[in-house]
Amino acid sequence: MKKLSIKLRITFWFTLFMMLSALASLSFLYFAGERQVEAVSSGEMVKLVEEFAEEIEWEEGELEFDEDFEVYQNGVYLSAYNAEGRLIYGWLPDGFELDTMPSQGKVVSVEQNNESWYLYALAFTPAGYSEELHLLAVTHAAGAGTVFSVLGHLSLALLPILLIVAALGGYLIACRAFRPVKKIIETAEQIVDGDDLSARINLPESRDEIHTLAVSFDRMFDRLEDAFENEKRFTSDVSHELRTPTAVILSECEYAVENAQTLDEAKESLVKISNHAEKLSSLISQLLLLARADNRMVLQKEKLDLTTLAEVICDEQAELAEKKSITIKRSIEPNLSIIADQTMLMRLFINLIDNAVKYGKVGGEVCVTLREEGDSICGEVSDNGIGISPEHLPHIWERFYQVDPARDPNQSGAGLGLPMVKWIAEAHGGSIRVESSLGEGSSFHFVLPKG
Ligand code: ADP
């Protein structure tokens, strides 16, 4: 059975169930029907015999039977016998012979020449008469149950046809119900065999379970395709980003080896090499962090004094900002605390302030704000620098996205800072958004839950 397809299994069980329930209902109908008919005819015989008794009188030395009373009614034959058992009034059905008077007062069934009869006898003495009379009712049992035996035979003959129709119907219904499953299998195979990640099941709208499953599969395929595309883009971006500084380092080394005549010339090359090596090293550590983030890195959360942490970072960044004559203004509420990963929060602040300084205007200012709002900490890092145009805004959170690499004064970024900031905020259960206008400045707003 396990080797059969689900469609055939459903058909098999459905047909079996139909057969059993048809047999059960027919047997019930047959037996209960016969009982009912038997009960009805027994009741009829008893009633007629009692009525018959009321029509018999002993008058003027003679037994008198009311001639208006019919001795054949509703298939029941009525007759009367004297004490010696001789028929004195009424009829017996053709083909029935009374051998012995049945026991009194109850319906009995008698077989004669392969035919069944119901008999009911009653001993009765008319008022004033000295002897006992026997009144008898006879009816043909087959007559009563005929409908049911015909029905039974007909049903048995019809049963195989009914079963064939049920099996065919069941199979067709199963085929119809499983058509979407076939589509799901075909799509999955298309994706596996042909490497075509864009294939979708796309079932027409419906609310049944298989359609819900198909929609979930389509959503899963969407995610797989996205993940695959991102992976491809990420790999090509990474190799590109790593290749550039490596190429510069190699060519600078070659140049120095071949051309540097003095220590100063060699030092000049070494400084360039060191700058690019630094960029390479920071790129590699950012990539490592993002790779760990992708692998569901576990945050090392602890209770932090956020006010002090933010102040320390602002102090450090202020020294770098001074080189561009940028002032870092602070509006940090005292005694702010948060349960978070310290290293990650430091990266978030450093990246945002570093960008604000990097893309801020000379002599401008950067404002760092931190305040408590209910169960959250709300922060803002804003600058009055070059800003970001609306068409670039939605993309700045994408890995390796740079509005214009030439805008980066030291060409030190690689477009990985903001994706990391966004990941850190979201990994803590918070969020981040940006408001910016070109030439006027940008402000990054973030919200982090306190614990
Ligand atoms: P990068 O390392 O290149 O700075 P980020 O991911 O930190 O990468 O930023 C992505 C892009 O967003 C940058 O290329 C830059 O053009 C833009 N950007 C980020 N912060 C600011 C800012 N404060 N002002 C203007 N542009 C910004």
Coordinates of C-alpha atoms and ligand atoms in Angstrom, one line a residue:
M1 CA 0.0 0.0 0.0
K2 CA 2.8 2.4 0.9
K3 CA 4.2 2.0 -2.7
L4 CA 1.0 3.4 -4.1
S5 CA 0.7 7.1 -4.9
I6 CA -1.3 9.3 -2.4
K7 CA -4.1 9.7 -5.1
L8 CA -4.5 5.9 -5.4
R9 CA -4.4 5.4 -1.6
I10 CA -7.1 8.1 -1.2
T11 CA -9.2 6.4 -3.9
F12 CA -8.8 3.0 -2.3
W13 CA -9.8 4.1 1.2
F14 CA -12.6 6.3 -0.2
T15 CA -14.0 3.3 -2.2
L16 CA -13.6 0.9 0.7
F17 CA -15.4 3.3 3.1
M18 CA -18.2 3.9 0.5
M19 CA -18.6 0.1 0.1
L20 CA -18.7 -0.5 3.9
S21 CA -21.2 2.3 4.5
A22 CA -23.4 1.2 1.6
L23 CA -23.4 -2.4 2.9
A24 CA -24.1 -1.2 6.5
S25 CA -27.0 1.1 5.4
L26 CA -28.5 -1.6 3.2
S27 CA -28.4 -4.3 5.8
F28 CA -29.9 -1.9 8.4
L29 CA -32.6 -0.9 5.9
Y30 CA -33.4 -4.5 5.1
F31 CA -33.5 -5.9 8.6
A32 CA -35.1 -2.9 10.3
G33 CA -37.6 -2.6 7.4
E34 CA -38.6 -6.3 7.8
R35 CA -39.0 -5.9 11.5
Q36 CA -41.2 -2.9 11.0
V37 CA -43.4 -4.6 8.4
E38 CA -43.6 -7.7 10.7
A39 CA -44.7 -5.4 13.6
V40 CA -47.3 -3.6 11.4
S41 CA -48.8 -6.9 10.0
S42 CA -48.9 -8.5 13.5
G43 CA -50.7 -5.4 14.9
E44 CA -53.1 -5.5 11.9
M45 CA -53.9 -9.2 12.5
V46 CA -54.5 -8.7 16.2
K47 CA -56.8 -5.7 15.6
L48 CA -58.8 -7.5 12.9
V49 CA -59.3 -10.7 15.0
E50 CA -60.6 -8.5 17.9
E51 CA -63.0 -6.7 15.5
F52 CA -64.0 -10.0 14.1
A53 CA -64.9 -11.3 17.6
E54 CA -67.1 -8.3 18.2
E55 CA -69.2 -9.3 15.1
I56 CA -70.1 -12.8 16.4
E57 CA -73.2 -13.3 18.5
W58 CA -75.2 -16.3 19.9
E59 CA -78.8 -15.5 19.2
E60 CA -81.8 -17.7 19.4
G61 CA -79.8 -20.9 19.6
E62 CA -77.6 -20.0 16.6
L63 CA -74.3 -18.5 16.0
E64 CA -74.6 -15.3 14.0
F65 CA -71.8 -13.7 12.0
D66 CA -72.3 -10.1 10.8
E67 CA -72.3 -10.4 7.0
D68 CA -71.1 -6.8 6.6
F69 CA -67.9 -7.6 8.2
E70 CA -65.2 -8.5 5.6
V71 CA -63.2 -11.6 6.3
Y72 CA -60.5 -10.6 3.9
Q73 CA -58.9 -7.2 4.7
N74 CA -55.5 -5.7 3.9
G75 CA -54.1 -9.1 2.9
V76 CA -55.3 -10.7 6.1
Y77 CA -57.7 -13.8 5.9
L78 CA -60.0 -14.3 8.9
S79 CA -61.7 -17.6 9.8
A80 CA -63.6 -19.1 12.8
Y81 CA -63.4 -22.7 14.0
N82 CA -65.6 -24.6 16.5
A83 CA -64.2 -26.5 19.5
E84 CA -63.5 -29.6 17.3
G85 CA -61.4 -27.5 15.0
R86 CA -63.9 -27.4 12.1
L87 CA -64.0 -24.3 9.9
I88 CA -67.4 -22.7 10.5
Y89 CA -66.9 -19.3 9.0
G90 CA -64.4 -17.3 6.9
W91 CA -61.5 -18.1 4.5
L92 CA -58.1 -19.5 4.4
P93 CA -55.7 -18.2 1.7
D94 CA -55.2 -20.4 -1.3
G95 CA -52.3 -22.8 -0.9
F96 CA -52.4 -22.6 2.9
E97 CA -53.6 -25.5 5.0
L98 CA -54.1 -25.4 8.7
D99 CA -52.7 -28.5 10.3
T100 CA -52.9 -27.5 13.9
M101 CA -54.3 -24.5 15.6
P102 CA -51.4 -22.2 16.6
S103 CA -51.0 -21.2 20.3
Q104 CA -53.4 -18.6 21.3
G105 CA -52.8 -14.8 21.7
K106 CA -49.5 -14.5 19.8
V107 CA -48.3 -14.0 16.2
V108 CA -46.4 -17.1 15.0
S109 CA -44.6 -17.6 11.7
V110 CA -45.2 -20.9 9.8
E111 CA -43.3 -22.3 6.7
Q112 CA -45.4 -24.2 4.2
N113 CA -44.3 -25.3 0.7
N114 CA -41.4 -22.8 0.8
E115 CA -43.7 -20.0 1.7
S116 CA -43.9 -18.1 5.0
W117 CA -47.1 -17.2 6.7
Y118 CA -48.0 -15.3 9.9
L119 CA -50.8 -16.7 12.0
Y120 CA -52.7 -15.3 14.9
A121 CA -55.2 -17.3 16.9
L122 CA -57.6 -16.2 19.6
A123 CA -59.9 -18.4 21.7
F124 CA -63.3 -16.7 22.2
T125 CA -66.7 -17.6 23.7
P126 CA -69.6 -15.5 22.5
A127 CA -72.0 -14.4 25.3
G128 CA -74.5 -17.2 26.0
Y129 CA -72.7 -19.8 23.9
S130 CA -71.5 -22.9 25.6
E131 CA -68.4 -23.7 23.5
E132 CA -65.2 -22.0 22.8
L133 CA -64.6 -20.7 19.3
H134 CA -61.1 -20.3 17.7
L135 CA -60.7 -17.2 15.6
L136 CA -57.7 -17.2 13.2
A137 CA -55.9 -14.5 11.1
V138 CA -53.5 -15.6 8.3
T139 CA -51.4 -13.4 6.1
H140 CA -48.6 -14.1 3.6
A141 CA -45.3 -13.1 5.2
A142 CA -43.5 -12.7 1.8
G143 CA -46.2 -10.2 0.8
A144 CA -45.2 -8.1 3.8
G145 CA -41.5 -8.2 3.2
T146 CA -41.5 -8.3 -0.6
V147 CA -40.6 -4.7 -1.1
F148 CA -37.6 -5.1 1.1
S149 CA -36.4 -8.3 -0.4
V150 CA -36.7 -6.8 -3.9
L151 CA -34.9 -3.7 -2.6
G152 CA -32.2 -5.9 -1.1
H153 CA -31.6 -7.8 -4.3
L154 CA -31.6 -4.7 -6.4
S155 CA -29.2 -2.9 -4.1
L156 CA -26.8 -5.9 -4.2
A157 CA -26.9 -5.8 -8.0
L158 CA -26.4 -2.0 -8.0
L159 CA -23.5 -2.1 -5.5
P160 CA -20.7 -2.9 -7.9
I161 CA -21.8 -0.1 -10.2
L162 CA -22.0 2.3 -7.3
L163 CA -18.5 1.2 -6.3
I164 CA -17.1 1.8 -9.8
V165 CA -18.6 5.2 -9.9
A166 CA -17.3 6.0 -6.3
A167 CA -13.8 4.8 -7.2
L168 CA -13.7 6.9 -10.5
G169 CA -15.2 9.9 -8.7
G170 CA -12.7 9.6 -5.8
Y171 CA -9.8 9.3 -8.2
L172 CA -10.9 12.3 -10.2
I173 CA -11.4 14.4 -7.1
A174 CA -7.9 13.3 -5.8
C175 CA -6.3 14.2 -9.2
R176 CA -7.9 17.6 -9.1
A177 CA -6.9 18.2 -5.5
F178 CA -3.3 17.2 -6.2
R179 CA -2.9 19.2 -9.4
P180 CA -1.3 22.1 -7.5
V181 CA 1.0 19.7 -5.7
K182 CA 2.2 18.6 -9.2
K183 CA 2.9 22.2 -10.0
I184 CA 4.9 22.6 -6.8
I185 CA 7.0 19.6 -7.6
E186 CA 7.6 20.7 -11.2
T187 CA 8.7 24.2 -10.0
A188 CA 11.0 22.8 -7.4
E189 CA 12.5 20.4 -10.0
Q190 CA 12.9 23.3 -12.5
I191 CA 14.8 25.2 -9.9
V192 CA 17.0 22.2 -8.9
D193 CA 17.7 20.9 -12.4
G194 CA 17.9 24.1 -14.5
D195 CA 19.4 26.4 -11.8
D196 CA 16.6 28.8 -12.7
L197 CA 16.0 30.6 -9.4
S198 CA 13.3 32.8 -10.9
A199 CA 10.8 30.0 -11.4
R200 CA 7.6 30.4 -9.3
I201 CA 4.6 28.2 -8.7
N202 CA 2.2 31.1 -9.1
L203 CA -1.1 29.3 -8.4
P204 CA -4.3 31.2 -9.0
E205 CA -5.9 32.8 -5.8
S206 CA -7.5 30.4 -3.4
R207 CA -7.7 29.8 0.3
D208 CA -7.1 26.1 0.6
E209 CA -4.1 24.6 2.4
I210 CA -2.2 23.6 -0.7
H211 CA -2.4 27.2 -2.1
T212 CA -1.2 28.5 1.2
L213 CA 1.7 26.1 1.0
A214 CA 2.4 27.2 -2.6
V215 CA 2.4 30.8 -1.6
S216 CA 4.9 30.0 1.3
F217 CA 7.1 28.1 -1.2
D218 CA 7.0 31.1 -3.6
R219 CA 8.1 33.4 -0.7
M220 CA 10.8 31.0 0.2
F221 CA 12.0 30.9 -3.5
D222 CA 12.0 34.7 -3.5
R223 CA 14.2 34.7 -0.4
L224 CA 16.5 32.1 -1.9
E225 CA 16.9 34.1 -5.1
D226 CA 17.5 37.3 -3.2
A227 CA 20.1 35.5 -0.9
F228 CA 21.8 34.0 -3.9
E229 CA 21.9 37.3 -5.8
N230 CA 23.2 39.1 -2.7
E231 CA 25.8 36.4 -2.3
K232 CA 27.0 36.8 -5.9
R233 CA 27.1 40.6 -5.7
F234 CA 28.8 40.5 -2.3
T235 CA 31.5 38.1 -3.6
S236 CA 32.2 40.3 -6.6
D237 CA 32.2 43.5 -4.5
V238 CA 34.5 41.9 -1.9
S239 CA 37.0 40.8 -4.6
H240 CA 36.9 44.2 -6.2
E241 CA 37.4 46.0 -2.9
L242 CA 40.3 43.8 -1.9
R243 CA 41.9 43.8 -5.3
T244 CA 42.3 47.6 -5.4
P245 CA 44.4 48.2 -2.3
T246 CA 46.4 45.0 -2.9
A247 CA 47.2 46.1 -6.4
V248 CA 48.3 49.5 -5.1
I249 CA 50.5 48.0 -2.4
L250 CA 52.1 45.6 -5.0
S251 CA 52.8 48.4 -7.5
E252 CA 54.1 50.7 -4.8
C253 CA 56.5 48.0 -3.6
E254 CA 57.6 47.4 -7.2
Y255 CA 58.1 51.1 -7.7
A256 CA 60.1 51.6 -4.5
V257 CA 62.3 48.5 -5.2
E258 CA 63.1 49.7 -8.6
N259 CA 63.2 53.5 -8.2
A260 CA 63.7 54.6 -4.6
Q261 CA 67.2 56.1 -4.4
T262 CA 67.1 57.6 -1.0
L263 CA 65.6 56.7 2.4
D264 CA 63.1 59.5 2.0
E265 CA 61.8 58.2 -1.3
A266 CA 61.5 54.7 0.2
K267 CA 59.7 56.2 3.2
E268 CA 57.2 58.0 1.0
S269 CA 56.3 54.7 -0.7
L270 CA 56.1 52.9 2.7
V271 CA 53.6 55.5 3.9
K272 CA 51.4 54.9 0.9
I273 CA 51.8 51.1 1.4
S274 CA 50.9 51.5 5.1
N275 CA 47.8 53.5 4.3
H276 CA 46.5 51.0 1.9
A277 CA 47.4 48.1 4.2
E278 CA 45.4 49.9 6.9
K279 CA 42.4 50.2 4.6
L280 CA 42.8 46.5 3.7
S281 CA 42.9 45.5 7.3
S282 CA 39.8 47.6 8.2
L283 CA 38.0 46.2 5.3
I284 CA 38.8 42.7 6.3
S285 CA 37.7 43.2 9.9
Q286 CA 34.4 44.8 8.7
L287 CA 33.8 41.9 6.3
L288 CA 34.5 39.5 9.1
L289 CA 32.0 41.2 11.3
L290 CA 29.3 41.2 8.6
A291 CA 30.0 37.6 7.9
R292 CA 29.5 36.8 11.6
A293 CA 26.3 38.9 11.6
D294 CA 25.0 36.8 8.7
N295 CA 25.7 33.7 10.7
R296 CA 23.5 35.0 13.5
M297 CA 26.2 36.2 15.7
V298 CA 25.2 36.2 19.4
L299 CA 25.5 39.6 21.0
Q300 CA 27.4 39.9 24.3
K301 CA 24.9 42.0 26.2
E302 CA 25.7 43.6 29.5
K303 CA 24.5 46.6 31.5
L304 CA 26.3 49.7 30.1
D305 CA 26.7 53.3 31.3
L306 CA 25.7 54.7 27.9
T307 CA 26.2 58.3 28.9
T308 CA 29.9 57.7 29.7
L309 CA 30.4 55.5 26.7
A310 CA 29.0 58.2 24.3
E311 CA 31.0 60.9 26.0
V312 CA 34.3 59.0 25.7
I313 CA 33.7 58.3 22.0
C314 CA 32.8 61.9 21.4
D315 CA 36.1 62.9 23.1
E316 CA 38.1 60.6 20.9
Q317 CA 36.3 61.7 17.7
A318 CA 36.6 65.4 18.7
E319 CA 40.4 65.1 18.2
L320 CA 40.0 63.8 14.6
A321 CA 37.3 66.4 13.9
E322 CA 39.6 69.2 15.0
K323 CA 41.7 68.5 11.9
K324 CA 38.7 69.7 9.8
S325 CA 37.9 72.4 12.4
I326 CA 34.6 70.6 13.1
T327 CA 33.2 71.0 16.6
I328 CA 31.3 68.1 18.1
K329 CA 28.4 69.4 20.1
R330 CA 26.8 67.1 22.6
S331 CA 23.4 66.9 24.2
I332 CA 23.6 63.6 26.2
E333 CA 21.3 63.0 29.1
P334 CA 23.1 62.0 32.3
N335 CA 22.9 58.5 33.8
L336 CA 21.6 56.8 30.7
S337 CA 22.0 53.0 31.0
I338 CA 21.3 50.2 28.5
I339 CA 21.7 46.5 28.3
A340 CA 23.6 46.0 25.0
D341 CA 26.8 44.7 23.4
Q342 CA 29.4 47.3 24.2
T343 CA 31.7 46.7 21.2
M344 CA 28.8 46.8 18.8
L345 CA 27.4 50.1 20.3
M346 CA 30.9 51.6 20.1
R347 CA 31.0 50.7 16.4
L348 CA 27.6 52.2 15.9
F349 CA 28.6 55.6 17.4
I350 CA 32.1 55.6 15.9
N351 CA 30.7 54.9 12.4
L352 CA 28.0 57.5 12.6
I353 CA 30.3 60.3 14.0
D354 CA 33.1 59.3 11.7
N355 CA 30.8 59.7 8.7
A356 CA 29.5 63.0 10.0
V357 CA 33.0 64.3 10.3
K358 CA 34.2 62.7 7.0
Y359 CA 31.3 64.2 5.0
G360 CA 30.9 67.3 7.2
K361 CA 32.0 70.7 6.0
V362 CA 35.3 72.3 7.1
G363 CA 34.5 74.5 10.1
G364 CA 31.1 73.0 10.5
E365 CA 29.6 71.1 13.4
V366 CA 28.4 67.7 14.4
C367 CA 25.7 67.2 17.0
V368 CA 25.4 64.1 19.1
T369 CA 22.1 63.7 21.0
L370 CA 21.0 61.0 23.4
R371 CA 17.9 60.9 25.5
E372 CA 15.6 58.5 27.2
E373 CA 12.0 58.0 25.9
G374 CA 9.9 55.5 27.8
D375 CA 11.6 52.1 27.4
S376 CA 13.9 53.3 24.7
I377 CA 17.0 55.4 24.1
C378 CA 16.7 57.8 21.2
G379 CA 19.9 59.0 19.6
E380 CA 20.8 61.4 16.8
V381 CA 24.0 62.2 15.0
S382 CA 23.7 65.1 12.6
D383 CA 26.0 67.3 10.6
N384 CA 25.8 70.3 8.3
G385 CA 28.0 68.7 5.6
I386 CA 27.5 67.7 2.0
G387 CA 24.3 65.7 2.5
I388 CA 22.9 62.9 0.4
S389 CA 20.5 63.4 -2.6
P390 CA 17.1 61.6 -2.4
E391 CA 17.9 59.1 -5.1
H392 CA 20.8 57.7 -3.1
L393 CA 19.1 57.8 0.3
P394 CA 17.4 54.4 0.1
H395 CA 20.6 52.6 -1.0
I396 CA 23.1 53.9 1.6
W397 CA 22.2 50.9 3.8
E398 CA 23.3 48.4 1.2
R399 CA 26.6 46.7 1.4
F400 CA 29.4 48.3 -0.6
Y401 CA 27.1 51.2 -1.7
Q402 CA 28.9 54.5 -1.9
V403 CA 27.2 57.6 -3.1
D404 CA 30.3 58.6 -4.9
P405 CA 33.6 57.1 -3.8
A406 CA 35.3 60.3 -4.8
R407 CA 33.4 62.2 -2.1
D408 CA 35.3 60.2 0.5
P409 CA 38.3 62.6 1.3
N410 CA 40.7 59.8 2.2
Q411 CA 39.1 57.2 0.0
S412 CA 39.1 55.1 3.2
G413 CA 35.5 53.8 3.1
A414 CA 34.1 50.9 1.2
G415 CA 30.4 51.3 1.8
L416 CA 30.3 48.8 4.7
G417 CA 29.9 51.2 7.7
L418 CA 26.1 52.0 7.4
P419 CA 25.1 48.4 6.7
M420 CA 26.9 47.4 9.9
V421 CA 25.3 50.3 11.8
K422 CA 21.8 49.2 10.6
W423 CA 22.5 45.6 11.5
I424 CA 23.7 46.6 15.0
A425 CA 20.6 48.7 15.7
E426 CA 18.3 45.9 14.5
A427 CA 20.1 43.1 16.2
H428 CA 19.5 45.0 19.5
G429 CA 15.7 45.2 18.6
G430 CA 16.0 48.9 17.5
S431 CA 15.9 50.8 14.2
I432 CA 17.7 53.6 12.4
R433 CA 16.6 56.1 9.7
V434 CA 18.1 59.1 8.0
E435 CA 17.0 62.5 6.9
S436 CA 19.2 64.4 4.6
S437 CA 19.3 67.1 2.0
L438 CA 22.0 67.7 -0.5
G439 CA 24.4 70.5 0.4
E440 CA 22.7 71.1 3.8
G441 CA 23.6 68.1 5.9
S442 CA 22.3 64.8 7.2
S443 CA 21.0 63.5 10.4
F444 CA 20.8 59.8 11.5
H445 CA 18.1 58.9 14.1
F446 CA 18.2 55.7 16.0
V447 CA 16.1 54.0 18.6
L448 CA 17.4 51.3 20.9
P449 CA 15.4 49.4 23.6
K450 CA 16.9 49.9 27.0
G451 CA 16.9 46.3 27.9
Ligands
ADP1 P1 31.7 54.7 3.6 O1 32.6 53.8 4.3 O2 31.9 54.8 2.2 O3 31.5 55.9 4.3 P2 29.1 54.0 4.6 O4 28.3 52.7 4.6 O5 29.5 54.5 6.0 O6 30.3 53.8 3.7 O7 28.2 55.1 3.9 C1 27.7 54.8 2.7 C2 27.6 56.1 1.8 O8 26.6 57.0 2.5 C3 28.9 56.9 1.8 O9 29.5 56.5 0.6 C4 28.5 58.3 1.8 O10 28.4 58.8 0.5 C5 27.1 58.3 2.4 N1 27.1 58.9 3.7 C6 27.2 58.3 4.9 N2 27.1 59.1 6.0 C7 27.0 60.4 5.4 C8 26.9 61.7 6.0 N3 26.9 61.9 7.3 N4 26.8 62.7 5.1 C9 26.8 62.5 3.8 N5 26.9 61.3 3.2 C10 27.0 60.2 4.0

